[in-house]
Every structure is written in structure tokens, then in C-alpha cells.
Short mmCIF file of C-alpha atoms in Angstrom, two decimals:
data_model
loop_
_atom_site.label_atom_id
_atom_site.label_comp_id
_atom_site.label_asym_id
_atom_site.label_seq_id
_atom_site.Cartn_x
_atom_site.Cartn_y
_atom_site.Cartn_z
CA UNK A 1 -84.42 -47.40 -6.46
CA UNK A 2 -85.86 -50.74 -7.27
CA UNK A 3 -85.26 -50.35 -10.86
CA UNK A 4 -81.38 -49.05 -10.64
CA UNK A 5 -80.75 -52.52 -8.29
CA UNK A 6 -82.36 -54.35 -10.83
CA UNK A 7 -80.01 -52.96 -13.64
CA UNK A 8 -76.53 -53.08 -11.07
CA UNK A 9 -77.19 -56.55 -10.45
CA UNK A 10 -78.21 -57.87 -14.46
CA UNK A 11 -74.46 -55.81 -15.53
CA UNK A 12 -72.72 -58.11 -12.22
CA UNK A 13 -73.52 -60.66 -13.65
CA UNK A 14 -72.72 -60.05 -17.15
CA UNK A 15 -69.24 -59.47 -15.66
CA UNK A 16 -68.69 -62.32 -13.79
CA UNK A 17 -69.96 -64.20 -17.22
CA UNK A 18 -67.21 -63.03 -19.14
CA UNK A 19 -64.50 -63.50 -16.91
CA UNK A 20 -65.31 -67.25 -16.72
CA UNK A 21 -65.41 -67.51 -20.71
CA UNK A 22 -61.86 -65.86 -19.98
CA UNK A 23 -60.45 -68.44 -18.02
CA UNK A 24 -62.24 -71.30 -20.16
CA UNK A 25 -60.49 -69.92 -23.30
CA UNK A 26 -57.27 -69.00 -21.25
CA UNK A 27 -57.13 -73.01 -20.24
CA UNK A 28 -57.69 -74.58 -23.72
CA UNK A 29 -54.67 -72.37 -24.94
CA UNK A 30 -52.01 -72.58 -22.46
CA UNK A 31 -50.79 -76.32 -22.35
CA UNK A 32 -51.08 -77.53 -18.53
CA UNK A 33 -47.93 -77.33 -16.49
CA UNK A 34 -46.09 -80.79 -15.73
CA UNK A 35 -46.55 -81.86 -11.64
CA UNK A 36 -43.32 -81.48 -9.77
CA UNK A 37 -42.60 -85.59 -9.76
CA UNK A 38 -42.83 -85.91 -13.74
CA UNK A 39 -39.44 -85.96 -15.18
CA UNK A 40 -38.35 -83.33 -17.94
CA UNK A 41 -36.32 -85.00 -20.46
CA UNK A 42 -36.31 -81.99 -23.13
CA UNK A 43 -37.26 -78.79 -22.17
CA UNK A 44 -40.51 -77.38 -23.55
CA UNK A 45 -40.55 -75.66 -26.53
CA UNK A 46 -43.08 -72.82 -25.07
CA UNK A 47 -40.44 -72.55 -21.87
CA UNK A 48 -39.59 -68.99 -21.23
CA UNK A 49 -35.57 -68.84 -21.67
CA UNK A 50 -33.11 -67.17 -19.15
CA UNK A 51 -31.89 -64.29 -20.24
CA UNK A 52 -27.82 -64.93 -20.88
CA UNK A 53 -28.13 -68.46 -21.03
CA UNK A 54 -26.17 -68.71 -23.56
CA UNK A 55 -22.70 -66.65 -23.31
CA UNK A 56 -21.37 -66.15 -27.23
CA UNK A 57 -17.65 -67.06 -27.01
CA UNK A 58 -15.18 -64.37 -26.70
CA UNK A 59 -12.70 -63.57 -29.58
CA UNK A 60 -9.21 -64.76 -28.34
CA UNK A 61 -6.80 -62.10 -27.62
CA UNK A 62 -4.17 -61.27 -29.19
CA UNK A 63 -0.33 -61.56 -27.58
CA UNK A 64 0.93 -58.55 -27.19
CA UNK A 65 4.53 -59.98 -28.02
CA UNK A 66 2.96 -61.71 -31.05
CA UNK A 67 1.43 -58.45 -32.34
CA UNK A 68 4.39 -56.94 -32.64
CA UNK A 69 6.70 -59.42 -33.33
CA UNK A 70 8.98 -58.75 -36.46
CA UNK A 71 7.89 -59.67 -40.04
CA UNK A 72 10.71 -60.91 -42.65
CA UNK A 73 11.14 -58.28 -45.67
CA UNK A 74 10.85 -61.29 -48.95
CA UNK A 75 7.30 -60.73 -49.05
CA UNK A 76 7.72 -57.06 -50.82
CA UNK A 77 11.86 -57.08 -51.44
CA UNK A 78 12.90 -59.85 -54.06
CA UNK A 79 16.94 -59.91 -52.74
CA UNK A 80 19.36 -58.79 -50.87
CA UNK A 81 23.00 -58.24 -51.50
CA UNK A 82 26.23 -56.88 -49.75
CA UNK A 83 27.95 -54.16 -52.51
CA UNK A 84 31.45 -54.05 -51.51
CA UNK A 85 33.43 -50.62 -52.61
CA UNK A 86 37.10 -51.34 -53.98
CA UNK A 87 39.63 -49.87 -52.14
CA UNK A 88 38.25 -48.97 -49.11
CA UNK A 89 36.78 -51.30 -46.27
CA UNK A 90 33.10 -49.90 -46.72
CA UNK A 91 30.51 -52.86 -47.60
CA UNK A 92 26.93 -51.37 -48.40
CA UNK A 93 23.49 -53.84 -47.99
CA UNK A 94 21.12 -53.42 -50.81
CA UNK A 95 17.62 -54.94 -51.30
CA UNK A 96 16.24 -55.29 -54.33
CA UNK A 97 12.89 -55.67 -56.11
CA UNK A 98 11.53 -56.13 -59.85
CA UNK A 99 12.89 -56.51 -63.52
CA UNK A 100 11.55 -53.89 -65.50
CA UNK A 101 10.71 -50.49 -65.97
CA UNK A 102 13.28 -47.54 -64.65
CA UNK A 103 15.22 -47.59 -61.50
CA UNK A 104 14.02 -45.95 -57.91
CA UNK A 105 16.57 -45.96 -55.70
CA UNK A 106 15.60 -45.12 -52.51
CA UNK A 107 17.34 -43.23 -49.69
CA UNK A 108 16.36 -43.55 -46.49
CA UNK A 109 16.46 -40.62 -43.41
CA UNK A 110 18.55 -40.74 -40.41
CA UNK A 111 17.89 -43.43 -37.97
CA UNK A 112 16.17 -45.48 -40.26
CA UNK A 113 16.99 -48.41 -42.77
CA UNK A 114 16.48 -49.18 -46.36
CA UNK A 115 13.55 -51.75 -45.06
CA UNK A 116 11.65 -48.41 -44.22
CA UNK A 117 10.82 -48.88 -47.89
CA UNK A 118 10.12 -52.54 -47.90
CA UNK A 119 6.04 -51.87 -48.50
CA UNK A 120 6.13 -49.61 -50.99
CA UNK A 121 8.65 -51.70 -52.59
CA UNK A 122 6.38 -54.40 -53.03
CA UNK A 123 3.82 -52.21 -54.10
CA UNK A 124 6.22 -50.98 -56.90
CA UNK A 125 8.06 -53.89 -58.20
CA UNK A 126 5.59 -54.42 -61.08
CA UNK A 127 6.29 -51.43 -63.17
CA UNK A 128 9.73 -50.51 -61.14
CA UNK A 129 13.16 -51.71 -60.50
CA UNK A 130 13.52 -50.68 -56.62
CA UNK A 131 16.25 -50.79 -54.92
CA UNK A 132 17.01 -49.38 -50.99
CA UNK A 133 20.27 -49.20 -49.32
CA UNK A 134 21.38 -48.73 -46.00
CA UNK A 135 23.51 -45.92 -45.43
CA UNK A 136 26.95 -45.94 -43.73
CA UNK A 137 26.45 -46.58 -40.00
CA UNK A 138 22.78 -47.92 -40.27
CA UNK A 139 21.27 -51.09 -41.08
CA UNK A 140 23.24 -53.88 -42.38
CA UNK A 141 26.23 -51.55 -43.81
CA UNK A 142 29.54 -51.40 -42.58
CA UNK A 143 31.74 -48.62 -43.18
CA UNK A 144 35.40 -47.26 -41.63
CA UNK A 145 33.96 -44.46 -39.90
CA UNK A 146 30.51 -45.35 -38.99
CA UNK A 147 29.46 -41.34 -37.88
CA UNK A 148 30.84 -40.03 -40.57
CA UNK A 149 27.78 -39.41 -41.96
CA UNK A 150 28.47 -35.72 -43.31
CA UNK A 151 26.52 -35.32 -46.95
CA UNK A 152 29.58 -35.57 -48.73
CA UNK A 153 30.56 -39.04 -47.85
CA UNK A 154 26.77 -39.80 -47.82
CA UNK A 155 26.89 -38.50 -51.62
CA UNK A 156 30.54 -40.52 -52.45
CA UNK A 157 28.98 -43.49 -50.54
CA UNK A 158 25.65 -43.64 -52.56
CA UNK A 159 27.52 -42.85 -55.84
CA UNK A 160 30.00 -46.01 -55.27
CA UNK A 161 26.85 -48.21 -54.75
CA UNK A 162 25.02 -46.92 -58.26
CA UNK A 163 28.30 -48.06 -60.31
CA UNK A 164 29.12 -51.21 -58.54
CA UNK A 165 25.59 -52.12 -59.67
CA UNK A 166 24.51 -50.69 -63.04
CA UNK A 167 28.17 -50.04 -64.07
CA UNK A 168 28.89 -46.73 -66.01
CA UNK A 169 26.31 -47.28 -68.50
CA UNK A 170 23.14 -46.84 -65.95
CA UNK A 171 19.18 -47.01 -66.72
CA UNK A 172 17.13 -44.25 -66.14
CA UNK A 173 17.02 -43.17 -62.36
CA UNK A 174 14.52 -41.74 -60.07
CA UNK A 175 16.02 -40.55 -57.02
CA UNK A 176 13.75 -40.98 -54.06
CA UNK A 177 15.24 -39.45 -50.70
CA UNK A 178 13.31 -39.33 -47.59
CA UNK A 179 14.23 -37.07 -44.90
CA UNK A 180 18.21 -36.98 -44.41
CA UNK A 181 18.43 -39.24 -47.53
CA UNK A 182 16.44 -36.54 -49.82
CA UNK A 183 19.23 -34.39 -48.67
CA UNK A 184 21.39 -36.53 -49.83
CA UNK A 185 19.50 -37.02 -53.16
CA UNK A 186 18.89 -33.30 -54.01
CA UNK A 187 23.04 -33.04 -53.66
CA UNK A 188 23.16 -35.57 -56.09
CA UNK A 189 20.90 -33.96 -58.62
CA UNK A 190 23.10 -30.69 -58.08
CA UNK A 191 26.03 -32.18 -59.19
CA UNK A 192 24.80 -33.50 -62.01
CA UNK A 193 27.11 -36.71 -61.53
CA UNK A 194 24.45 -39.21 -62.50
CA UNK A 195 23.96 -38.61 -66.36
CA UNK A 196 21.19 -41.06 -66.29
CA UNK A 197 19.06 -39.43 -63.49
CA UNK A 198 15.66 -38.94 -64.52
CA UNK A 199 13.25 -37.61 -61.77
CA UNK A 200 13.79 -36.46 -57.78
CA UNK A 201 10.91 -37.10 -55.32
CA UNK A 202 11.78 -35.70 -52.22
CA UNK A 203 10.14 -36.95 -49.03
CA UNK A 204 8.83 -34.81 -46.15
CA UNK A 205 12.10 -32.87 -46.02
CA UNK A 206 12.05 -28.63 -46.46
CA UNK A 207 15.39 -26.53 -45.43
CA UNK A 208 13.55 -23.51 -43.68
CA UNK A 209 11.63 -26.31 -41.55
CA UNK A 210 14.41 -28.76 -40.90
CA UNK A 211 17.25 -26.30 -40.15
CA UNK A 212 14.44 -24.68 -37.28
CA UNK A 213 14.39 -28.27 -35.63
CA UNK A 214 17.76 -28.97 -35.71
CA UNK A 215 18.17 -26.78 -32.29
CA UNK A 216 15.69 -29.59 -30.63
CA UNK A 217 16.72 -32.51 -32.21
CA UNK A 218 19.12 -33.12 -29.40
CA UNK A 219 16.24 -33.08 -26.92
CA UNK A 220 14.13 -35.68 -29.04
CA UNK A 221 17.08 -37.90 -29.37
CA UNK A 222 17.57 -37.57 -25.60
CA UNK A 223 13.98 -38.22 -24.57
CA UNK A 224 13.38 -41.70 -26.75
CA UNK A 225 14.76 -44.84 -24.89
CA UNK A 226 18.38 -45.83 -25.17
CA UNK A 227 17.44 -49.71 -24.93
CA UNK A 228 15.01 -52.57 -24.89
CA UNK A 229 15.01 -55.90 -23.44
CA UNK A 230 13.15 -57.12 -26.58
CA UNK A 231 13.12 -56.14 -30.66
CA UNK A 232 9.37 -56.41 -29.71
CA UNK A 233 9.42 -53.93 -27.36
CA UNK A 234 10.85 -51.43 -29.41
CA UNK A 235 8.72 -52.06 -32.18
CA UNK A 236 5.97 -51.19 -29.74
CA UNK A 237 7.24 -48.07 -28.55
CA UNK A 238 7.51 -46.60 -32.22
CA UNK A 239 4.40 -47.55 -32.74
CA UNK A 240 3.01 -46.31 -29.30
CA UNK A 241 4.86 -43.33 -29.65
CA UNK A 242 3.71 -42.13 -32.64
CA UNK A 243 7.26 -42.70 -34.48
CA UNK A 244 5.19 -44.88 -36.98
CA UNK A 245 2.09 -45.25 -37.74
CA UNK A 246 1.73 -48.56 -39.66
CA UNK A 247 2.40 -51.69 -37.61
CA UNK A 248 3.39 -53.74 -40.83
CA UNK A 249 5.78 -51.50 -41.89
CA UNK A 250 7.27 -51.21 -37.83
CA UNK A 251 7.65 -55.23 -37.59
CA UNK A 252 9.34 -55.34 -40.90
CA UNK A 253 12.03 -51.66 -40.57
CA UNK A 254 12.37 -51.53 -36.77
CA UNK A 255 14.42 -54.99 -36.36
CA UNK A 256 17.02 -53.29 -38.91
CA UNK A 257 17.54 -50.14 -36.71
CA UNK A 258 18.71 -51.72 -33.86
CA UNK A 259 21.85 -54.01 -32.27
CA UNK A 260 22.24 -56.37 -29.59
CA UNK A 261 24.45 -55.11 -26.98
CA UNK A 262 26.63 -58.72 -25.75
CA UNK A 263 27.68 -56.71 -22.38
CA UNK A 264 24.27 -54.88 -21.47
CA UNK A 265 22.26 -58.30 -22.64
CA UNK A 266 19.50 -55.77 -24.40
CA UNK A 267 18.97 -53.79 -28.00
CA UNK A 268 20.22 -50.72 -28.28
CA UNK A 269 20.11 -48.06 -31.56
CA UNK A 270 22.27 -48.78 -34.14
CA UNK A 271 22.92 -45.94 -35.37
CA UNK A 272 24.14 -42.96 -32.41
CA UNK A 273 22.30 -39.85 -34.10
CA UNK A 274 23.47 -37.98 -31.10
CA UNK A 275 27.13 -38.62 -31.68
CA UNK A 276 26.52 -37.18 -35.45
CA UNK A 277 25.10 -33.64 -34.61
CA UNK A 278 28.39 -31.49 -36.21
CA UNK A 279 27.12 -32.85 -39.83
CA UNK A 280 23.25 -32.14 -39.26
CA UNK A 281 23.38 -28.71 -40.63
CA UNK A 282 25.38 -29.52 -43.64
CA UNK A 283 22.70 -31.98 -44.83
CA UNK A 284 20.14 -28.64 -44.70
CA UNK A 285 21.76 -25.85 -45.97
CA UNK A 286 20.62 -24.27 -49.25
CA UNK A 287 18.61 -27.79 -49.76
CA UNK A 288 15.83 -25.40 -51.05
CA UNK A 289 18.07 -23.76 -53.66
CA UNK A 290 19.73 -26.83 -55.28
CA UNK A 291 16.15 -28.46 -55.10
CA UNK A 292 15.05 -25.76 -57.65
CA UNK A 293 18.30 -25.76 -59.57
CA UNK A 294 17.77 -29.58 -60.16
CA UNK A 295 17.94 -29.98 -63.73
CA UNK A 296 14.98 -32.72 -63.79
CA UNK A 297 11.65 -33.62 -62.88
CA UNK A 298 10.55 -32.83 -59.00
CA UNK A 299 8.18 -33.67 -56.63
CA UNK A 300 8.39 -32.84 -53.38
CA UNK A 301 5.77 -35.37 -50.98
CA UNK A 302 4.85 -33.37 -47.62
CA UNK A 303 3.02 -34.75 -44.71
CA UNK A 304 1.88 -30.91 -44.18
CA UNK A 305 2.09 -27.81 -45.94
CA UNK A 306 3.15 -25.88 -43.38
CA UNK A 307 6.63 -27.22 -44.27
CA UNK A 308 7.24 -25.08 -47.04
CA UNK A 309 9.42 -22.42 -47.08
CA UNK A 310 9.47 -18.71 -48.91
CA UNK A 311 12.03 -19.94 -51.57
CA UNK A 312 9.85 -23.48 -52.18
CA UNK A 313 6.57 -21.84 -51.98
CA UNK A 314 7.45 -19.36 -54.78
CA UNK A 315 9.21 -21.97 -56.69
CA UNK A 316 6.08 -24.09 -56.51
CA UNK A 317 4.09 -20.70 -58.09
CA UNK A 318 6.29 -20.66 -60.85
CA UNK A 319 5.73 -24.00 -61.54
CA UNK A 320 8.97 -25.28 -61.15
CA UNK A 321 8.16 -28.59 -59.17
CA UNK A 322 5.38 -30.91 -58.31
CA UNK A 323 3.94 -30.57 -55.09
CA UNK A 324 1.75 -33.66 -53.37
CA UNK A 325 0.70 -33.30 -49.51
CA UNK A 326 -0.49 -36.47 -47.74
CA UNK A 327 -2.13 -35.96 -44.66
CA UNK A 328 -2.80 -37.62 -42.12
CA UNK A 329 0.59 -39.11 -41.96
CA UNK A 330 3.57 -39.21 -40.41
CA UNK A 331 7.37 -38.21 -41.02
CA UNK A 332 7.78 -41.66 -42.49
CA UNK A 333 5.25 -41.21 -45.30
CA UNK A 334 6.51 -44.17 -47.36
CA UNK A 335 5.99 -46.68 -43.72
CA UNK A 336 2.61 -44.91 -42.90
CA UNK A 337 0.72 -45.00 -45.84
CA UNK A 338 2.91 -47.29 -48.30
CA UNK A 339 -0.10 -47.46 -51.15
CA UNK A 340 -0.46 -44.33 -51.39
CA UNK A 341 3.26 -43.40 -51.88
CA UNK A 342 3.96 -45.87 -54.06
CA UNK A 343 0.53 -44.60 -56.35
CA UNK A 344 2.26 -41.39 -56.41
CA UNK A 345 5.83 -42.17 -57.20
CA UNK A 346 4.51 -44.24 -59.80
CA UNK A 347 2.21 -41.42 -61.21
CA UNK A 348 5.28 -39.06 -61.40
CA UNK A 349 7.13 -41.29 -63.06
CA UNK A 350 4.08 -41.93 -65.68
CA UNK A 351 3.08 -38.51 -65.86
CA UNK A 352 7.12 -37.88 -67.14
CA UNK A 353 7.09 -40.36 -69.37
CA UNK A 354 10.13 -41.75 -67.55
CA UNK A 355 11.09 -45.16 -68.65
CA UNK A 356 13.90 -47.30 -68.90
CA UNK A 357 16.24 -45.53 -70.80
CA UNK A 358 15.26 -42.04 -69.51
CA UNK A 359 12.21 -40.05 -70.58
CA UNK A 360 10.48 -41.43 -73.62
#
């Protein structure tokens, strides 16, 4: 018993030892704390910080009236110009861009503008003459009858415009109709009136497809709103609404698709889709046919393949036509991904050796 006290007490204070060569090293680290009276000019550099002292500043916000605000159309078209048609009191608007290589006109669906092409246009202009009209009753056009939008005066309208520009001794011509206006295009090719058309790129538009939708088109017309106390606000609401898809391309084609209404004081459609249903079906019918017929180049641009119909889809077999689906997109393919339209309108045309006098 004597011997295990001895050996308890000789490890206590061994212990206690260490501890105080703890606190004697502890104290010749640590730098002594400053008395409560002594003034702190700078704070010490060894001074624990607080947590969040220091708030990074917040990214300011952006306006929602400034993000969608409209966006002017020079930075991708080079002009503009109002083609008048003798003998009649129909005046056509018609942007323009480029100085070389072969024509694209572009046609535009219904509801929408030639600006719907304004992107792409800029994309295009450096191997491409492009040029976009608005059709009678939309845009900046003005026309007699402004619903008479039935695919032969579309056709006799469009026509008109080609020879008031290029004359009767056109350049080569690619055709490029989205929607309504590649209705309008395929018709074209059919009747072989344009001896200098070269190619036909369709857009997102299929007979067997479009003539099934026709029965609810009434419904989607009814459903969007009839006005807006702002060109921002509508802007918003195709975007929102999934009408487009590329807010660049909404600030810059939206403006163009509606009016100012003096006696409601707010914007309003310009073009009245519903009042135009007794010509929907003769833009559609037997579109898949002619397509085929066409006696040029073709490419048909899809957003989905479940557009195609029996006649297209064995057509497409036989290799009569090119066939390019972009997905991920919209009905406005050329607004929602503009690049990437352009990349393949240009690679048809190179691909077909088109070029300014027709295929080389």
C-alpha cells in the first residue's frame, strides 16, 4: 500500500508539471489581450472575424419592362422599302439584307411578320441576298381587302412583289415559306411561274398535320389575349406563353404584329386570324402532293417528326426531298433557334450548288 501511494503521488505530480509548461507556452504564443480603456485604432490582425461581415453586393435587377422592351430590326436587316403594285391600291413592306450570292425570299406564317426572319437574316446576309415581306393584312402592308388572305391572292400578291423588284429577268431564288407562307411557297413552285426558282425549304408546315389542327385553331385563337396595355406586355406573353422561345427574336417581330387601337387606348392584333378561317383549308390541301411534284430542290425543316404524313414519309424514302428535324424548338424555328436555321438554309443551298444565276 505504501509503495502504490508512493507511485499515485510521483505521476500527480508529473501532471500538474505539464500542465503548467502548457500554460507557459500557451502565454508566450497568444499576444495579450488589450485592457478595456486602451483605444483600438485598427483592428488586430489575429481578431476572429464575424461571420457575414461583409455582405457581397447584389447584382441589380433587371426591369421587367426593360427586358422586354422592343429591339429595332437594322442590326440584322440592311433596308426597308414599301413595293407598290400598279394598278391596284396594294403597297407591300419589304426588308432587305446583303449583295451577293442567290436570293431567299422569305415567307412568313399567319399572324406573324417578315421581322420573324430578322435573325436569321443577319446571320445570312454574307453569302445571301434576303429579303422578307409582309403579307397582305400583316405587318407594315396595306392591301384592299386586308382578310383576303386565300392562297391565291397570297400567290398573285407575292408574285407582284418578285417583279417589281428583280424585274422579269430574276436571280436564282430559294423559296423559304414558314408555316402559312410555305403554303404559299410550295403553290408557287407548282406553278412553275418563277423560271428562276432554284430551291424550296419549307418550314414546320405538313398537310396531314395542319389540316388535323385546323378544327382547334379557332379555340387557340380564342384563348390568347385580344389586347395589351403595352407592346411590352405582349412581347412578354409570347414569350411566357411559349409562342416564342427566343427573347431577341420576340423584341424585334412582336412590335410588327400588332396596332394601336386610338378608341380602346391599348394594342390589339393586327392581323384578325379569326375573321380569315373560310381560306385556312385552302392553304392545306394537297400541300403534300405539290411539295413532291416541285420540280426543284426540297427541304422540308420540322420541329418534330411526328409531323410527317404517309404521302411525305414515303416521299422522303424515295429520296425525293431533304428532310432536317430541329428539336427542341418551337413552331417558329427560324425566331427560336435563328443560327441554326440559317446554318441549314445555307447548307442546302451549298450542298445544291445554288448560286446566283441558278445551280452552278
Amino acid at each position: 500500500r505504501e509503495k502504490a501511494l508512493k507511485t499515485w503521488v510521483g505521476k500527480r505530480t508529473t501532471r500538474n508539471s505539464s500542465n503548467t509548461m502548457d500554460e507557459n507556452a500557451t502565454a508566450n504564443v497568444l499576444p495579450a489581450l488589450p485592457e478595456h480603456d486602451e483605444p483600438q485604432d485598427t483592428p488586430q490582425p489575429d481578431a476572429p472575424v464575424k461571420p457575414f461581415a461583409s455582405v457581397p453586393p447584389r447584382p441589380p435587377s433587371q426591369n421587367t419592362a426593360s427586358k422586354y422592351s422592343p429591339l429595332p430590326w437594322k442590326d440584322h436587316f440592311d433596308y426597308e422599302e414599301d413595293i407598290g403594285i400598279p394598278e391596284s391600291n396594294n403597297t407591300f413592306h419589304v426588308y432587305s439584307a446583303g449583295t451577293e450570292g442567290p436570293v431567299v425570299f422569305c415567307l412568313h406564317g399567319g399572324g406573324y411578320s417578315g421581322l420573324s426572319f430578322a435573325l436569321a437574316a443577319g446571320d445570312m446576309k454574307q453569302k445571301a441576298r434576303v429579303f422578307a415581306m409582309d403579307l397582305r393584312g400583316h405587318g407594315k402592308s396595306h392591301s384592299d381587302s386586308e382578310i383576303d388572305i386565300s392562297i391565291e391572292t397570297l400567290c398573285e400578291d407575292v408574285l407582284s412583289v418578285i417583279r417589281m423588284i428583280f424585274g422579269h429577268d430574276p436571280p436564282a431564288i430559294v423559296l423559304v415559306g414558314h408555316s402559312m407562307g410555305g403554303s404559299i411557297a410550295v403553290h408557287l413552285a407548282t406553278k412553275k411561274v418563277l423560271l428562276s426558282l432554284a430551291g424550296l425549304v419549307v418550314v414546320d408546315v405538313v398537310e396531314g398535320s395542319a389540316m388535323a389542327s385546323l378544327v382547334h385553331m379557332q379555340k387557340i385563337l380564342s384563348n390568347r389575349p385580344r389586347h395589351f396595355p403595352s407592346v411590352e406586355k405582349a412581347i412578354e406573353w409570347s414569350i411566357k406563353g411559349g409562342h416564342l422561345r427566343n427573347l431577341e427574336s420576340a423584341c424585334i417581330s412582336v412590335p410588327s404584329t400588332l396596332k394601336f387601337d386610338d378608341e380602346r387606348q391599348c394594342y390589339v392584333w393586327r392581323t384578325p386570324l379569326e375573321k380569315t378561317e373560310h381560306h385556312w383549308r385552302g392553304w392545306y390541301e394537297g400541300l403534300s402532293d405539290m411539295f413532291l411534284s416541285s420540280p426543284v430542290p426540297k427541304l422540308l425543316l420540322l420541329a418534330g417528326t411526328d409531323r410527317l404524313d404517309r404521302s411525305l414519309t414515303i416521299g422522303q424514302m424515295q429520296g425525293k426531298f431533304q428532310i432536317i428535324v430541329i428539336r427542341h424548338t418551337g413552331h417558329a424555328i427560324q425566331e427560336d433557334v435563328p443560327d441554326e436555321f440559317s446554318s441549314v438554309v445555307l447548307n442546302f443551298i451549298s450542298r445544291n450548288r445554288i448560286g446566283p444565276r441558278g445551280i452552278e
